[in-house]
Coordinates of C-alpha atoms and ligand atoms in Angstrom, one line a residue:
M1 CA 68.8 111.8 76.9
C2 CA 66.2 109.6 75.3
G3 CA 66.5 107.4 72.2
I4 CA 64.5 107.8 69.0
V5 CA 64.0 105.4 66.1
G6 CA 62.0 105.8 62.9
Y7 CA 61.4 103.4 60.0
T8 CA 59.6 103.6 56.7
G9 CA 59.8 101.0 53.9
A10 CA 58.3 97.7 52.9
R11 CA 58.9 95.7 56.1
V12 CA 56.7 95.5 59.1
A13 CA 58.0 98.5 61.1
E14 CA 57.5 97.1 64.7
P15 CA 60.4 94.7 64.9
V16 CA 62.8 97.2 63.3
L17 CA 61.7 99.8 65.9
I18 CA 62.0 97.5 68.8
E19 CA 65.4 96.2 67.9
G20 CA 66.5 99.7 67.3
L21 CA 65.2 100.8 70.7
Q22 CA 67.0 97.8 72.3
K23 CA 70.3 99.2 71.0
L24 CA 69.4 102.7 72.3
E25 CA 68.3 101.6 75.8
Y26 CA 71.6 102.9 77.2
R27 CA 70.2 106.4 76.5
G28 CA 67.3 105.9 78.9
Y29 CA 65.1 103.2 80.1
D30 CA 62.2 104.4 82.3
S31 CA 59.5 103.9 79.7
A32 CA 59.2 103.1 76.0
G33 CA 56.7 103.3 73.2
V34 CA 56.1 102.8 69.5
C35 CA 53.5 104.1 67.0
T36 CA 53.0 102.7 63.5
V37 CA 50.7 103.7 60.6
E38 CA 49.3 101.3 58.0
A39 CA 48.9 102.4 54.3
S40 CA 45.2 102.8 55.1
G41 CA 46.0 105.4 57.7
A42 CA 45.2 103.1 60.6
M43 CA 47.4 104.2 63.5
H44 CA 48.6 102.0 66.4
L45 CA 50.2 103.3 69.5
R46 CA 51.6 101.2 72.4
R47 CA 53.5 102.5 75.4
A48 CA 54.7 100.9 78.6
M49 CA 56.4 102.0 81.8
G50 CA 59.8 100.5 82.6
K51 CA 62.4 98.8 80.5
L52 CA 61.8 97.8 76.9
A53 CA 60.9 94.3 78.0
A54 CA 57.6 95.6 79.3
L55 CA 56.8 97.1 75.9
R56 CA 57.8 93.9 74.2
A57 CA 55.4 92.0 76.4
R58 CA 52.6 94.3 75.5
L59 CA 53.3 94.0 71.8
A60 CA 53.3 90.2 72.0
T61 CA 49.6 90.4 72.6
E62 CA 48.8 93.7 70.9
P63 CA 51.1 94.0 67.9
C64 CA 51.4 97.1 65.8
P65 CA 50.9 96.5 62.1
G66 CA 52.1 99.0 59.5
S67 CA 55.3 99.6 57.6
T68 CA 56.0 103.1 58.9
G69 CA 56.6 103.9 62.5
I70 CA 58.4 105.8 65.3
G71 CA 59.7 104.5 68.6
H72 CA 61.2 106.0 71.8
T73 CA 63.0 104.9 74.9
R74 CA 62.7 107.6 77.6
W75 CA 65.0 109.2 80.1
A76 CA 62.6 111.4 81.9
T77 CA 63.3 115.2 82.1
H78 CA 59.8 116.6 82.5
G79 CA 57.1 114.5 84.1
K80 CA 57.9 111.4 86.1
P81 CA 58.3 108.0 84.5
S82 CA 54.8 106.6 83.8
E83 CA 52.8 105.2 80.9
H84 CA 51.0 108.5 80.3
N85 CA 54.3 110.4 80.2
A86 CA 55.9 107.8 77.8
H87 CA 56.3 108.8 74.2
P88 CA 55.0 108.8 71.5
H89 CA 52.5 111.5 72.4
R90 CA 49.4 111.8 70.2
Y91 CA 47.0 114.6 69.4
E92 CA 44.5 114.7 66.5
G93 CA 46.2 112.0 64.5
V94 CA 49.7 113.4 65.0
T95 CA 52.2 111.4 67.1
V96 CA 55.6 112.7 68.2
V97 CA 58.7 111.3 69.8
H98 CA 61.3 113.8 71.2
N99 CA 64.7 113.9 72.8
G100 CA 65.7 117.2 74.4
I101 CA 64.2 119.9 76.6
I102 CA 61.7 122.5 75.7
E103 CA 62.3 125.5 77.9
N104 CA 59.1 127.5 77.1
H105 CA 56.8 124.6 77.3
R106 CA 54.7 126.1 80.1
A107 CA 54.0 129.2 78.2
L108 CA 53.1 127.3 75.1
R109 CA 50.9 124.9 77.1
A110 CA 49.0 127.8 78.6
E111 CA 48.5 129.3 75.1
L112 CA 47.2 126.0 73.7
Q113 CA 45.0 125.4 76.7
A114 CA 43.4 128.8 76.2
E115 CA 42.5 127.7 72.7
G116 CA 40.8 124.6 74.0
H117 CA 43.6 122.0 73.8
T118 CA 43.6 119.4 76.5
F119 CA 46.8 117.7 77.5
S120 CA 47.2 114.1 78.6
S121 CA 50.8 114.1 80.0
E122 CA 53.1 116.3 82.1
T123 CA 55.8 116.3 79.5
D124 CA 57.3 119.2 77.5
T125 CA 57.1 116.9 74.4
E126 CA 53.3 116.8 74.1
I127 CA 53.5 120.5 73.1
F128 CA 54.9 119.4 69.8
A129 CA 52.0 117.1 69.0
H130 CA 49.6 120.0 69.7
L131 CA 51.6 122.6 67.8
V132 CA 52.0 120.3 64.7
A133 CA 48.3 119.4 64.8
R134 CA 47.3 123.1 65.0
E135 CA 49.4 123.9 61.9
R136 CA 47.9 120.9 60.1
R137 CA 44.4 122.3 60.7
G138 CA 45.5 125.3 58.6
G139 CA 46.3 123.0 55.7
A140 CA 50.1 123.0 56.0
S141 CA 51.9 119.8 54.9
L142 CA 53.4 117.6 57.6
H143 CA 56.9 119.0 57.0
E144 CA 55.7 122.6 56.9
S145 CA 53.8 122.0 60.2
V146 CA 56.9 120.6 61.9
R147 CA 58.8 123.7 60.8
G148 CA 56.0 125.9 62.1
A149 CA 56.1 124.1 65.4
V150 CA 59.8 124.2 66.0
R151 CA 59.8 128.0 65.2
R152 CA 57.7 128.4 68.4
V153 CA 59.9 126.5 70.8
H154 CA 63.1 127.4 72.7
G155 CA 65.4 124.6 73.8
A156 CA 66.8 121.4 72.4
Y157 CA 65.0 118.8 70.3
A158 CA 65.4 115.8 68.1
L159 CA 62.0 115.1 66.8
A160 CA 60.2 112.5 64.7
V161 CA 56.6 113.0 63.8
L162 CA 53.9 110.8 62.2
D163 CA 50.5 111.7 60.9
E164 CA 47.8 109.2 60.1
R165 CA 46.8 111.4 57.1
C166 CA 50.2 110.8 55.4
P167 CA 51.2 107.2 56.0
G168 CA 54.6 106.3 54.7
E169 CA 56.1 109.6 55.8
I170 CA 58.0 110.7 58.9
A171 CA 58.9 114.3 59.5
F172 CA 61.8 115.3 61.7
A173 CA 63.8 118.2 63.0
R174 CA 66.9 118.6 65.0
L175 CA 68.4 121.3 67.3
A176 CA 71.1 120.5 69.9
S177 CA 70.1 116.9 70.3
P178 CA 71.5 114.1 68.1
L179 CA 69.6 112.7 65.1
V180 CA 70.8 110.7 62.1
V181 CA 69.1 109.5 58.9
G182 CA 70.0 105.9 57.8
L183 CA 69.7 105.5 54.0
G184 CA 68.5 102.1 52.9
D185 CA 67.4 100.6 49.6
G186 CA 63.6 101.2 49.3
E187 CA 63.5 102.0 53.0
N188 CA 64.9 104.7 55.3
F189 CA 65.5 105.1 59.0
L190 CA 65.8 107.8 61.7
A191 CA 67.7 107.3 64.9
S192 CA 69.3 109.2 67.8
D193 CA 72.4 107.2 67.2
V194 CA 74.0 105.0 64.6
P195 CA 73.9 101.7 66.5
A196 CA 70.1 101.6 66.5
V197 CA 69.9 100.8 62.8
L198 CA 73.4 99.8 61.9
E199 CA 72.3 96.2 61.1
H200 CA 70.1 97.6 58.3
T201 CA 72.4 100.2 56.7
R202 CA 75.9 101.6 56.9
R203 CA 75.0 104.9 55.0
F204 CA 74.2 107.8 57.3
V205 CA 73.4 111.4 57.0
F206 CA 74.4 113.2 60.3
L207 CA 71.8 115.9 60.7
E208 CA 72.9 119.3 61.9
D209 CA 71.3 122.0 64.1
G210 CA 68.4 123.6 62.3
D211 CA 67.9 120.7 59.9
T212 CA 64.3 119.6 59.2
G213 CA 62.8 117.2 56.7
T214 CA 61.0 114.0 55.9
I215 CA 61.8 110.5 55.0
T216 CA 59.7 108.2 52.9
A217 CA 60.6 104.7 51.5
A218 CA 61.7 106.6 48.3
G219 CA 64.0 109.1 49.9
L220 CA 65.0 112.0 52.1
T221 CA 63.9 115.6 51.8
L222 CA 66.0 118.1 53.8
T223 CA 65.5 121.8 54.4
D224 CA 66.3 124.4 57.0
V225 CA 63.6 125.8 59.3
D226 CA 62.5 128.3 56.7
G227 CA 62.1 125.6 54.0
R228 CA 65.3 126.3 52.0
P229 CA 66.6 123.0 50.6
L230 CA 69.8 121.6 52.1
S231 CA 72.1 118.8 50.9
R232 CA 74.3 116.8 53.2
E233 CA 76.8 114.2 52.2
A234 CA 76.1 110.6 53.4
T235 CA 78.8 109.0 55.5
Q236 CA 79.7 105.3 55.2
I237 CA 80.1 103.9 58.8
L238 CA 82.8 101.3 59.3
W239 CA 82.3 100.8 63.1
S240 CA 81.6 97.4 64.5
A241 CA 78.3 97.0 66.3
V242 CA 80.1 97.1 69.7
M243 CA 82.0 100.3 68.8
A244 CA 78.8 101.9 67.5
E245 CA 77.1 101.4 70.9
K246 CA 79.9 103.4 72.5
G247 CA 79.6 106.1 69.8
G248 CA 82.9 105.0 68.3
H249 CA 84.7 105.3 71.6
K250 CA 86.6 102.4 73.1
H251 CA 84.9 102.6 76.4
F252 CA 81.7 104.1 77.9
M253 CA 83.9 106.1 80.3
H254 CA 85.7 107.8 77.4
K255 CA 82.4 108.4 75.6
E256 CA 81.0 110.0 78.8
I257 CA 84.1 112.2 79.3
A258 CA 83.6 113.4 75.7
E259 CA 79.9 114.1 76.4
Q260 CA 80.6 116.6 79.1
P261 CA 80.2 119.7 77.0
R262 CA 76.7 118.5 76.1
A263 CA 75.9 117.4 79.6
V264 CA 76.9 120.8 81.1
T265 CA 74.9 122.6 78.4
D266 CA 71.9 120.5 79.2
T267 CA 72.3 121.1 82.9
L268 CA 72.5 124.8 82.4
R269 CA 69.6 124.9 79.9
G270 CA 66.8 127.3 80.9
R271 CA 68.4 127.9 84.3
L272 CA 70.9 130.8 83.4
G273 CA 69.3 134.2 83.2
L274 CA 72.2 135.8 81.4
G275 CA 70.2 138.9 80.5
D276 CA 68.6 139.5 83.9
G277 CA 71.5 138.2 86.0
D278 CA 69.5 135.5 87.8
V279 CA 69.1 131.8 87.9
T280 CA 65.9 129.7 87.6
L281 CA 65.9 126.4 89.4
D282 CA 63.1 124.3 88.1
G283 CA 61.7 121.7 90.5
V284 CA 63.0 123.4 93.6
D285 CA 60.8 125.1 96.2
L286 CA 62.5 128.5 96.9
D287 CA 60.4 129.1 100.0
V288 CA 61.9 126.0 101.6
L289 CA 65.4 127.1 100.5
A290 CA 64.9 130.6 102.0
R291 CA 64.1 129.1 105.4
A292 CA 67.4 127.1 105.6
K293 CA 69.8 128.6 108.2
R294 CA 72.3 125.8 107.8
I295 CA 72.9 123.2 105.0
V296 CA 74.2 119.7 105.6
I297 CA 75.3 118.1 102.3
T298 CA 75.4 114.3 102.4
A299 CA 76.6 111.8 99.7
C300 CA 79.0 109.0 98.9
G301 CA 82.2 108.7 96.8
T302 CA 82.4 111.0 93.9
S303 CA 79.1 112.7 94.8
W304 CA 80.6 113.5 98.2
H305 CA 83.6 115.2 96.4
A306 CA 81.1 117.3 94.5
G307 CA 79.5 118.2 97.9
L308 CA 82.8 119.4 99.2
V309 CA 83.1 121.8 96.3
G310 CA 79.4 122.7 97.0
R311 CA 80.3 123.7 100.6
Y312 CA 82.8 126.3 99.4
L313 CA 80.4 127.7 96.9
V314 CA 77.4 127.9 99.3
E315 CA 79.5 129.5 102.1
Q316 CA 81.4 131.8 99.8
L317 CA 78.4 133.0 97.7
A318 CA 75.4 132.7 99.9
R319 CA 77.0 133.0 103.4
V320 CA 75.0 130.0 104.6
P321 CA 76.9 127.7 107.0
C322 CA 77.4 124.5 105.3
E323 CA 78.8 121.1 106.3
V324 CA 79.5 118.0 104.2
E325 CA 79.2 114.5 105.6
L326 CA 79.7 111.1 104.2
A327 CA 76.2 109.5 104.2
S328 CA 77.5 106.3 105.8
E329 CA 78.7 108.4 108.7
L330 CA 76.0 110.9 109.1
R331 CA 73.4 108.3 109.7
Y332 CA 75.0 106.7 112.7
R333 CA 76.5 109.8 114.3
D334 CA 73.4 111.0 116.1
P335 CA 73.9 114.4 114.4
V336 CA 72.4 117.7 115.6
L337 CA 69.8 118.4 113.0
S338 CA 67.4 121.2 113.8
D339 CA 64.3 122.0 111.8
D340 CA 65.9 125.0 110.2
T341 CA 68.6 122.7 108.7
L342 CA 68.4 121.7 105.1
V343 CA 69.9 118.3 104.3
L344 CA 71.0 118.2 100.7
A345 CA 71.6 114.7 99.3
I346 CA 73.7 114.4 96.1
S347 CA 73.6 111.2 94.1
Q348 CA 74.0 110.2 90.4
S349 CA 71.9 107.1 90.7
G350 CA 69.4 108.4 93.3
E351 CA 69.5 104.9 94.7
T352 CA 72.6 104.7 96.9
A353 CA 71.6 103.0 100.0
D354 CA 73.7 105.0 102.5
T355 CA 72.6 108.3 101.0
L356 CA 69.0 107.3 101.0
A357 CA 69.2 106.1 104.6
A358 CA 70.9 109.3 105.8
L359 CA 68.2 111.4 104.0
K360 CA 65.4 109.4 105.6
E361 CA 67.1 109.7 109.0
A362 CA 67.3 113.5 108.5
K363 CA 63.6 113.6 107.5
R364 CA 62.7 111.6 110.6
R365 CA 64.4 114.2 112.7
G366 CA 62.3 116.9 111.1
T367 CA 64.9 118.7 108.8
M368 CA 64.2 120.2 105.5
V369 CA 65.4 118.0 102.6
M370 CA 66.5 118.4 99.0
S371 CA 68.5 116.5 96.4
I372 CA 70.7 116.9 93.4
C373 CA 70.3 113.8 91.3
N374 CA 70.7 112.5 87.7
V375 CA 68.0 109.9 87.5
I376 CA 64.5 111.3 87.5
D377 CA 62.2 110.0 90.1
A378 CA 64.7 107.6 91.7
A379 CA 64.3 106.8 95.4
I380 CA 66.3 109.9 96.6
P381 CA 64.3 112.5 94.6
R382 CA 61.1 110.7 95.6
A383 CA 62.1 111.2 99.2
C384 CA 62.6 114.9 98.5
A385 CA 59.4 115.5 96.5
P386 CA 57.2 118.3 97.9
D387 CA 54.6 116.6 100.1
G388 CA 52.7 119.5 101.6
S389 CA 54.8 119.5 104.8
G390 CA 56.8 122.6 103.6
K391 CA 59.9 120.6 104.4
A392 CA 60.7 119.0 101.1
A393 CA 62.4 121.4 98.6
G394 CA 62.4 118.9 95.7
T395 CA 65.2 118.0 93.4
L396 CA 67.6 119.9 91.1
Y397 CA 68.3 117.4 88.3
T398 CA 71.6 117.2 86.6
R399 CA 71.0 116.3 83.0
A400 CA 74.0 114.2 82.3
G401 CA 72.0 111.4 80.8
P402 CA 72.6 107.7 81.7
E403 CA 76.1 107.1 83.0
I404 CA 77.2 103.5 82.3
G405 CA 80.9 103.6 83.0
V406 CA 81.4 102.7 86.7
A407 CA 83.7 105.6 87.3
S408 CA 81.6 108.7 87.5
T409 CA 82.7 111.5 85.1
K410 CA 79.9 113.5 83.5
A411 CA 77.7 113.1 86.5
F412 CA 80.3 114.6 88.8
V413 CA 80.9 117.6 86.5
T414 CA 77.2 118.3 86.2
Q415 CA 76.8 118.0 90.0
L416 CA 79.4 120.8 90.3
V417 CA 77.4 122.9 87.9
A418 CA 74.2 122.2 89.7
L419 CA 75.8 123.1 93.0
H420 CA 77.1 126.3 91.6
L421 CA 73.6 127.2 90.3
L422 CA 72.1 126.3 93.7
A423 CA 74.7 128.5 95.5
L424 CA 73.9 131.4 93.1
Q425 CA 70.1 130.9 93.7
L426 CA 70.7 131.0 97.5
A427 CA 72.9 134.1 97.1
S428 CA 70.2 135.8 95.0
V429 CA 67.5 135.1 97.6
R430 CA 69.7 136.3 100.4
K431 CA 71.2 139.2 98.4
T432 CA 74.7 138.3 99.3
M433 CA 76.1 139.0 95.8
T434 CA 76.0 142.1 93.8
K435 CA 74.2 141.9 90.4
Q436 CA 77.6 142.3 88.8
A437 CA 79.3 139.4 90.7
L438 CA 76.3 137.2 90.0
A439 CA 76.5 138.0 86.3
G440 CA 80.2 137.2 86.3
D441 CA 79.5 133.7 87.7
L442 CA 76.7 133.1 85.2
Q443 CA 78.9 134.1 82.4
A444 CA 81.7 131.8 83.6
L445 CA 79.1 128.9 83.7
A446 CA 77.9 129.7 80.2
E447 CA 81.5 129.5 78.9
L448 CA 82.1 126.1 80.5
P449 CA 81.0 123.8 77.6
M450 CA 83.3 125.5 75.1
A451 CA 86.2 125.5 77.6
I452 CA 85.7 121.7 78.3
E453 CA 85.6 121.2 74.5
G454 CA 89.0 122.8 74.3
L455 CA 90.4 120.6 77.1
L456 CA 89.1 117.5 75.4
D457 CA 91.0 118.6 72.2
G458 CA 94.2 118.4 74.3
E459 CA 93.7 114.7 75.1
D460 CA 96.8 113.5 73.3
A461 CA 99.1 115.5 75.6
V462 CA 97.4 113.9 78.7
K463 CA 97.7 110.5 77.1
A464 CA 101.5 111.1 76.5
A465 CA 101.9 112.1 80.1
A466 CA 99.9 109.1 81.4
A467 CA 102.4 106.8 79.6
R468 CA 105.2 108.0 82.0
Y469 CA 103.3 106.9 85.1
V470 CA 101.9 103.6 84.0
A471 CA 104.2 101.7 86.3
A472 CA 103.6 103.9 89.4
R473 CA 102.6 102.1 92.5
D474 CA 101.4 105.2 94.5
M475 CA 100.5 108.7 93.7
L476 CA 99.5 111.8 95.6
F477 CA 97.1 114.5 94.4
L478 CA 97.3 117.9 96.1
G479 CA 95.0 120.9 96.1
R480 CA 93.8 123.8 98.3
G481 CA 90.4 125.4 98.7
L482 CA 88.0 124.6 95.9
L483 CA 90.7 122.4 94.4
F484 CA 91.1 120.1 97.4
P485 CA 88.0 118.1 96.5
I486 CA 89.3 117.9 93.0
A487 CA 92.5 116.4 94.3
L488 CA 90.4 113.8 96.1
E489 CA 88.4 113.1 93.0
G490 CA 91.5 112.8 90.8
A491 CA 92.9 110.3 93.2
L492 CA 89.7 108.3 93.4
K493 CA 89.4 108.1 89.6
L494 CA 93.0 106.9 89.3
K495 CA 92.7 104.2 92.0
E496 CA 89.4 102.8 91.0
I497 CA 90.2 102.1 87.4
S498 CA 94.0 101.7 87.4
Y499 CA 94.4 100.0 90.9
I500 CA 97.3 102.4 91.6
H501 CA 97.2 103.5 95.2
A502 CA 96.4 107.2 95.1
E503 CA 95.5 109.7 97.8
G504 CA 94.2 113.2 97.6
Y505 CA 95.4 115.6 100.2
A506 CA 94.8 119.2 101.2
A507 CA 98.2 120.7 100.1
G508 CA 98.6 122.4 103.4
E509 CA 98.5 119.1 105.2
M510 CA 101.6 117.7 103.5
K511 CA 104.0 118.8 106.1
H512 CA 101.9 117.3 108.9
G513 CA 102.7 113.8 107.8
P514 CA 102.4 112.7 104.1
I515 CA 105.7 114.5 103.2
A516 CA 107.4 111.5 104.8
L517 CA 106.3 109.4 101.8
I518 CA 107.9 111.6 99.2
D519 CA 110.7 110.0 97.1
E520 CA 111.3 109.4 93.5
H521 CA 108.7 106.6 93.5
M522 CA 105.9 108.8 94.6
P523 CA 104.6 111.1 91.7
V524 CA 102.7 114.1 93.1
L525 CA 100.1 115.8 91.0
V526 CA 99.6 119.5 92.2
L527 CA 96.6 121.5 91.3
A528 CA 98.2 125.0 91.0
L529 CA 95.6 127.3 89.6
P530 CA 95.3 131.0 90.3
G531 CA 93.6 132.0 93.6
P532 CA 94.3 132.7 97.2
G533 CA 96.1 129.4 97.8
Y534 CA 98.4 129.7 94.7
E535 CA 101.6 130.9 96.4
K536 CA 101.2 128.4 99.2
V537 CA 100.7 125.5 96.8
I538 CA 103.8 126.5 94.9
S539 CA 105.7 126.3 98.3
N540 CA 104.2 122.8 98.9
M541 CA 105.5 121.8 95.5
E542 CA 109.0 123.1 96.2
E543 CA 109.1 121.1 99.4
T544 CA 108.1 118.0 97.5
R545 CA 110.7 118.7 94.8
A546 CA 113.4 119.2 97.3
R547 CA 112.8 115.7 98.5
G548 CA 113.1 114.1 95.1
G549 CA 109.4 114.0 94.3
R550 CA 108.3 113.8 90.7
I551 CA 105.8 116.5 90.0
L552 CA 102.9 116.9 87.6
A553 CA 100.9 120.1 87.7
V554 CA 97.6 121.5 86.6
V555 CA 98.2 125.1 85.8
D556 CA 96.4 128.0 84.2
T557 CA 96.8 128.3 80.4
D558 CA 98.8 131.6 80.8
D559 CA 101.0 130.5 83.7
H560 CA 104.5 129.6 82.6
A561 CA 106.2 129.9 86.0
L562 CA 106.4 126.1 86.4
D563 CA 107.3 125.2 82.8
D564 CA 110.8 123.8 83.6
Q565 CA 110.1 122.7 87.2
V566 CA 107.7 119.8 86.6
E567 CA 107.7 116.5 84.6
A568 CA 104.2 117.1 83.1
L569 CA 101.9 120.1 82.8
F570 CA 98.2 120.1 82.1
R571 CA 97.0 123.6 81.2
V572 CA 93.4 124.7 81.8
P573 CA 91.8 128.1 81.2
A574 CA 91.0 128.8 84.8
R575 CA 90.0 132.4 84.5
H576 CA 87.2 132.1 86.9
P577 CA 87.9 130.6 90.4
R578 CA 84.5 129.0 90.8
T579 CA 84.4 127.2 87.5
A580 CA 88.1 126.2 87.7
P581 CA 87.2 123.0 89.7
V582 CA 85.2 121.7 86.7
L583 CA 88.0 122.5 84.2
A584 CA 90.7 121.0 86.5
T585 CA 88.7 117.8 86.6
I586 CA 88.9 117.1 82.9
P587 CA 92.6 116.3 82.6
L588 CA 92.5 114.2 85.8
Q589 CA 89.7 112.1 84.3
L590 CA 91.6 111.7 81.0
F591 CA 94.8 110.9 83.0
A592 CA 93.2 108.1 85.0
Y593 CA 91.5 106.8 81.9
H594 CA 94.7 106.5 79.9
V595 CA 96.8 105.1 82.7
A596 CA 94.2 102.4 83.2
C597 CA 94.0 101.7 79.4
L598 CA 97.8 101.5 79.1
R599 CA 97.7 99.0 82.0
G600 CA 95.2 96.9 80.0
L601 CA 92.5 97.1 82.6
D602 CA 88.7 96.9 82.3
V603 CA 88.0 100.6 82.5
D604 CA 84.2 100.4 82.4
Q605 CA 83.8 97.7 85.0
P606 CA 86.7 97.8 87.4
R607 CA 87.0 94.9 89.8
N608 CA 84.9 94.7 92.9
L609 CA 82.8 97.8 92.0
A610 CA 79.2 98.3 91.0
K611 CA 77.6 101.3 89.4
S612 CA 74.9 101.7 91.9
V613 CA 75.6 100.7 95.6
T614 CA 72.2 99.7 96.9
V615 CA 73.4 97.9 100.0
E616 CA 74.7 99.7 103.1
Ligands
F6R701 C1 83.2 106.8 91.7 C2 81.8 106.6 91.8 C3 81.2 106.3 93.2 C4 79.8 107.0 93.3 C5 79.2 106.6 94.7 C6 77.9 107.3 94.9 O1 83.6 107.0 90.4 O2 81.1 106.6 90.9 O3 82.1 106.8 94.2 O4 80.0 108.4 93.3 O5 79.0 105.2 94.7 O6 77.0 107.0 93.9 P1 75.7 107.9 93.6 O7 76.2 109.3 93.1 O8 75.0 107.2 92.5 O9 75.0 108.1 94.9

């Protein structure tokens, strides 16, 4: 989830690009770069590792003249953060910035290398510079060359391309990654997102999938990939600068909840073999996985909840014994960890001190290690990078993009997806699933983004329900099986942003104690989705109702059995038991969000909490 900016007009481009990148830094910040072209064709490229401040410092002594340019702030997906992997990438006078993931970059790289191309980075993006340059050699215009290049790639891209032979022009293309054109007076802009250039213009063309074109100071040319002209209405943006940074959402948390269909799509991209009924886990050493006789998942907070779902998936699908342990406990427990154990650390930030310490302790005891992480090359993935010992299986990255709201949402959902993929991979290696069953899970995963989209459309109903519980002091969340961790997560979301005391419980445990708490002041949210525990959960609900408890339930779209028995119902299309946890999470996130908003609280930065807990 990188950030792109482009400018062409009469001003010096560099400050416009840098200010634009500053506004996009929330999209990624492991390296940054700009490239400008002067009217003479002289091209200037500067890149720096780290936050934008490092690039600014570089430009202070080595400025980039020219009134056309492109810039980029990076959130690494292929190739670790470093200056040589920073964008723009250059080849034969063509420079490129890109946001997205190119799935067939290895095959294309091999094809180009066979023709004598040499590469200077490990990124998928550099492919574009080479493909465009190759088309240019054949005499095609810059726009034609970009169209030719994008026809060769599979994946997602928002692309901006400069060529020193056509100063004053920026070519672009978009598929499944955001890109907007800002229309100015004698100048035009490109950006991943409106806030980057909102101080210069309020007129925007929101590009759609398959759009390609060029901007010059004089105007915009827009075609489809085959060169057929397109016209798109410009939109006048009325947002304030602060609203624009949050994409028009009131809070980052809301924006991140809304981004989940995209985050899941990206996490699945290139990993689902729908045709051949298999999964492809990039970055993971399958030989190490194959040797694991036991898996110990370790994590903190929300990531630990994801781990609890992971245990069910790994045991159910791959029949590998799996335990889940809080990282802060594992480390001090003197655990039995043999060398055929794989310790799997899950972390959004990749920097959580307890998780990192548990992982290092496991390594010290000679276990195999692996991580699921959202931040490329953070400390946890670095500790799992293959090192020749045959013990480090690498990292399966979630591709949620930067998560800014303190309450984790899109990172959790993509962790669930990554764990499901991992369990399927293990099952495939161990042949514990039939081809047909595997295909069923893959299909259910592929359908998730659309199903989440549908649940987000139902937000108003969740908000209306939230209004009834704003004054609650306590709340219970109940679930069984795969939905027990979702009950824990629903309770954590509510307590951390609304400060309402909330507890998640395995529904079967109710009668062993917590039922004593039930009265009309204790709303109980029951996760009652189809599956082996359904009848029992309904019985637990009856017991609660009989004691005056107020009940909210998450039920399947087609289940009407509880319609007149509960105060509030959230319906989710839970047709597949193993993707149901993801879908059940969405209304719980929205519920917590709206309760906290209605209580007038600081949703993005709840009291006493930090986004990344780097102390033990
Ligand atoms: C809750 C939340 C935390 C984190 C926990 C671990 O919404 O975000 O509970 O899940 O601090 O953080 P990571 O996943 O970065 O290791």
